[in-house]
Structures are given as structure tokens and as C-alpha cells.
PDB file of C-alpha atoms in Angstrom:
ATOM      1  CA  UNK A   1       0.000   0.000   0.000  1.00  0.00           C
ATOM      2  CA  UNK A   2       1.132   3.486  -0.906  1.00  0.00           C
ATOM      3  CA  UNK A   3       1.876   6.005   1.694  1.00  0.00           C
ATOM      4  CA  UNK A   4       0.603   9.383   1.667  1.00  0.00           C
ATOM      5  CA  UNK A   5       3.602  11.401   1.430  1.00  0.00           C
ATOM      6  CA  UNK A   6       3.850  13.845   5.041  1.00  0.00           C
ATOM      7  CA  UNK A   7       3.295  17.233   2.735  1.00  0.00           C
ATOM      8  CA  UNK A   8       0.087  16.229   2.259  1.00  0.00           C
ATOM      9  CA  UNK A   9      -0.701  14.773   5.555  1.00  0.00           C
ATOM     10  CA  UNK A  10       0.367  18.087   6.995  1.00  0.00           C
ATOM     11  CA  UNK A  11      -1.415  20.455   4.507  1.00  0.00           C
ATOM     12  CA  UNK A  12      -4.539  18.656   5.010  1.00  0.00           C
ATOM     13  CA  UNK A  13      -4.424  18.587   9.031  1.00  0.00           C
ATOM     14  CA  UNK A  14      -4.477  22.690   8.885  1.00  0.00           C
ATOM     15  CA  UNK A  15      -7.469  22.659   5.975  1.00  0.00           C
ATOM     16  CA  UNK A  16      -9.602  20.396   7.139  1.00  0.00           C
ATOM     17  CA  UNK A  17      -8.497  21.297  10.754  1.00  0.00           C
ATOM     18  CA  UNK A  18     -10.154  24.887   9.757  1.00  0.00           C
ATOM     19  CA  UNK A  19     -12.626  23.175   7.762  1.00  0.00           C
ATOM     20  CA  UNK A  20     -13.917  21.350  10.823  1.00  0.00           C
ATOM     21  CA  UNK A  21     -14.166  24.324  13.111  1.00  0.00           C
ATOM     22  CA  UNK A  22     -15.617  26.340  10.540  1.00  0.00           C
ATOM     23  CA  UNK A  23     -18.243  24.120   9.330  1.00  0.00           C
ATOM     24  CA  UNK A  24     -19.291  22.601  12.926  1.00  0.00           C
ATOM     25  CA  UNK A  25     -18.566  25.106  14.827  1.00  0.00           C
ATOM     26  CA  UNK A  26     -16.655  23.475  17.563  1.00  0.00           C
ATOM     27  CA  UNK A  27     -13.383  24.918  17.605  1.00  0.00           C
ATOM     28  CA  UNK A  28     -12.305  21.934  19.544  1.00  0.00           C
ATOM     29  CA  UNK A  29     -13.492  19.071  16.920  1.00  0.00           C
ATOM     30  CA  UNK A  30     -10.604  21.402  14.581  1.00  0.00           C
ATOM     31  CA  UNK A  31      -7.881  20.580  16.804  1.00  0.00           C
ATOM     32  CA  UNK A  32      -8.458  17.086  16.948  1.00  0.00           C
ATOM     33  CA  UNK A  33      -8.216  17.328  13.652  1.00  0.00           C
ATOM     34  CA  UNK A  34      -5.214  19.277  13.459  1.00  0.00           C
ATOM     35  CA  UNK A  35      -3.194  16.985  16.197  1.00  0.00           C
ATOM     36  CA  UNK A  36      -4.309  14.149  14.579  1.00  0.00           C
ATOM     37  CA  UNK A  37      -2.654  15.436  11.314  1.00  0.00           C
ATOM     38  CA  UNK A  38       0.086  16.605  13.116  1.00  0.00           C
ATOM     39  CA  UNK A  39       0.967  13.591  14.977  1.00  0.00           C
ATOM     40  CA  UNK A  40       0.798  11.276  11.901  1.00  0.00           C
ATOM     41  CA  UNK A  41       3.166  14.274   9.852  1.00  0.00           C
ATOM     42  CA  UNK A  42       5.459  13.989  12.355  1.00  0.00           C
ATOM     43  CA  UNK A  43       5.712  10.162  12.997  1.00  0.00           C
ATOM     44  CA  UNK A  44       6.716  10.521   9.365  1.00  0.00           C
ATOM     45  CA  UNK A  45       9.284  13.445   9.237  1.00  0.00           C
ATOM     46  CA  UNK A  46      10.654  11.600  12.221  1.00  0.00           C
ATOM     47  CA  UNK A  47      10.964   8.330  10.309  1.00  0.00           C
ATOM     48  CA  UNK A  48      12.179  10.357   7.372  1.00  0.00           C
ATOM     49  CA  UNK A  49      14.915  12.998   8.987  1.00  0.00           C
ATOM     50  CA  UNK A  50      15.035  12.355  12.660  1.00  0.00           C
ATOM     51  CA  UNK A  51      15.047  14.664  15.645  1.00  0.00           C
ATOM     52  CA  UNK A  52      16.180  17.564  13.761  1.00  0.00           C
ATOM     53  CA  UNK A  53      13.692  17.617  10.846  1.00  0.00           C
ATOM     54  CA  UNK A  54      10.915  16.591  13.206  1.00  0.00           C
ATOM     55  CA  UNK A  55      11.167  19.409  15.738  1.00  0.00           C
ATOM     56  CA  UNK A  56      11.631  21.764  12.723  1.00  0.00           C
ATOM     57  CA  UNK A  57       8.720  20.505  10.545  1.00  0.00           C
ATOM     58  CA  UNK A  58       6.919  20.395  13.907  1.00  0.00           C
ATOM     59  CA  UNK A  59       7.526  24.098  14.415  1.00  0.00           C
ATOM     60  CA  UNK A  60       7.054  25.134  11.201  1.00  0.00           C
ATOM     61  CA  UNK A  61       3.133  23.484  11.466  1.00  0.00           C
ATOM     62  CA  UNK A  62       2.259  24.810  14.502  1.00  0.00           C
ATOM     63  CA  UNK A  63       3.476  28.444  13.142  1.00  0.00           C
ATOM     64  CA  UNK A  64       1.488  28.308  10.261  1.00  0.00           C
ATOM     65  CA  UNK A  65      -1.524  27.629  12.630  1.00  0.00           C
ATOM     66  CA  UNK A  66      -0.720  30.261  14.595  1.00  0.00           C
ATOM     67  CA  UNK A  67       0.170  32.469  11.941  1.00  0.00           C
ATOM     68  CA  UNK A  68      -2.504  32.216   9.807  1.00  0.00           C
ATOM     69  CA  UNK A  69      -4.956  33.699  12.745  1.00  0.00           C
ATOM     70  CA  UNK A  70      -3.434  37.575  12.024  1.00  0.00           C
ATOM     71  CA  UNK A  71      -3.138  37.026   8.576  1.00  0.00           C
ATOM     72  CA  UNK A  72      -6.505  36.125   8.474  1.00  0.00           C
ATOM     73  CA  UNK A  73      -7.074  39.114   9.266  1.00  0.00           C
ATOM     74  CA  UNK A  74      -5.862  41.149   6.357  1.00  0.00           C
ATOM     75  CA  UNK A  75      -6.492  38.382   3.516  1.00  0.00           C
ATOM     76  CA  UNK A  76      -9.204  36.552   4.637  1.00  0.00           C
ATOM     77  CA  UNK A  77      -9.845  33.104   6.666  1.00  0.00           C
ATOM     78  CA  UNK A  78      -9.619  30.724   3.631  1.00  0.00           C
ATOM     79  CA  UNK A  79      -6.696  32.589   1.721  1.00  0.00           C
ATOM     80  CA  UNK A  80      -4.833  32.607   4.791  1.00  0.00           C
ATOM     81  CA  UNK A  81      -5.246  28.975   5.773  1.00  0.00           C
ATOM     82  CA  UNK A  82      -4.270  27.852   2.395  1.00  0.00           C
ATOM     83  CA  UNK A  83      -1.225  29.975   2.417  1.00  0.00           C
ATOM     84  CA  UNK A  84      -0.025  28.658   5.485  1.00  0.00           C
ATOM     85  CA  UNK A  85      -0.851  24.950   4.707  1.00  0.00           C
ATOM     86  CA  UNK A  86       1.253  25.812   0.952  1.00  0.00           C
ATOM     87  CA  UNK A  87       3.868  26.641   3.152  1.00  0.00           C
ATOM     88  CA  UNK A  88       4.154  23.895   5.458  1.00  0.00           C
ATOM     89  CA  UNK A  89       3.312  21.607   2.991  1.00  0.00           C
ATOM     90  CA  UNK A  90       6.301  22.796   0.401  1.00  0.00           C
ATOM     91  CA  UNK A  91       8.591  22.539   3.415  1.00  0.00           C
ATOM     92  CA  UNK A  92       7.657  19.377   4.286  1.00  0.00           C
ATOM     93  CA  UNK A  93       7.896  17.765   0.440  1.00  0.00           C
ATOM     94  CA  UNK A  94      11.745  19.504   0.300  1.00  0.00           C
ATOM     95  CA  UNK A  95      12.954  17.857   3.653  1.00  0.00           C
ATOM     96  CA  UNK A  96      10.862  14.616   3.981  1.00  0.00           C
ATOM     97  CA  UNK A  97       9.233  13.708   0.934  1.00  0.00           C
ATOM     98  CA  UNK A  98      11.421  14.733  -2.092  1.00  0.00           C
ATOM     99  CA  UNK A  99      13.946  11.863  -2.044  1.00  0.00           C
TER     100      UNK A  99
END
């Protein structure tokens, strides 16, 4: 069985992770979402590149949640949640997925 390759494990945990609060309402339901996605991204970029690419990757993905809230602000929710999960999800291909 194929895996799905961490870049879009990640990019979809911060989507559908606003997705889910968005649509339901329950900011909480989002963050399972988004740990959930999180977790299995970073099982993988641990696998991948160890310690170091983990924690970074890891860092990176909570940033663009975080980061996305002020943007949000000036570009919109949807613009800035796609943005961030481009981002992550770019960063992720070049240091875990790519070879």
C-alpha cells in the first residue's frame, strides 16, 4: 500500500483542521483534527529525517496555525489557511518527501 507522502498529511491537518471548526462550529473538533494530522506528519518526518527535521517541521506546522490567525485578518480566513498549509506543505515535500 502506498503512503501518503507527510506534505500532504500536513497540509490537510491545517485545511480540514479549519474546515472542521468552521463548518461545525466546535473549535475543539478542529484541533483534533489538526493533532491528529500533526501527529501522523510527524511520525513521518521523524521516520524520514530524525530529531532535527521533526522538531523543525513540527515548528514550522504549529506556526502556520498560529500564523494564519493575524493574517486572516488582512487576507481573509480561507486565503490565509491555504497559504499557510502551501507553506508547510512545500517545506515538508523539500525535507521529507522529495527523495
Amino acid at each position: 500500500m502506498a503512503r501518503v507522502p507527510s506534505s500532504v498529511v500536513a497540509a490537510a491537518g491545517l485545511l480540514g483542521g479549519y474546515a472542521v471548526a468552521r463548518w461545525t462550529g466546535k473549535r475543539p473538533l478542529g484541533g483534533v483534527v489538526l493533532g491528529a494530522a500533526g501527529i501522523a506528519a510527524g511520525r513521518e518526518w521523524h521516520r524520514r529525517g530524525g530529531v532535527p527535521a521533526a522538531a523543525g517541521l513540527g515548528t514550522l506546522y504549529l506556526a502556520g496555525f498560529a500564523g494564519a490567525h493575524p493574517l486572516a485578518k488582512k487576507v481573509g480566513a480561507w486565503p490565509a489557511v491555504i497559504g499557510a498549509a502551501g507553506v508547510v506543505a512545500a517545506t515538508s515535500w523539500a525535507v521529507a518527501d522529495r527523495g
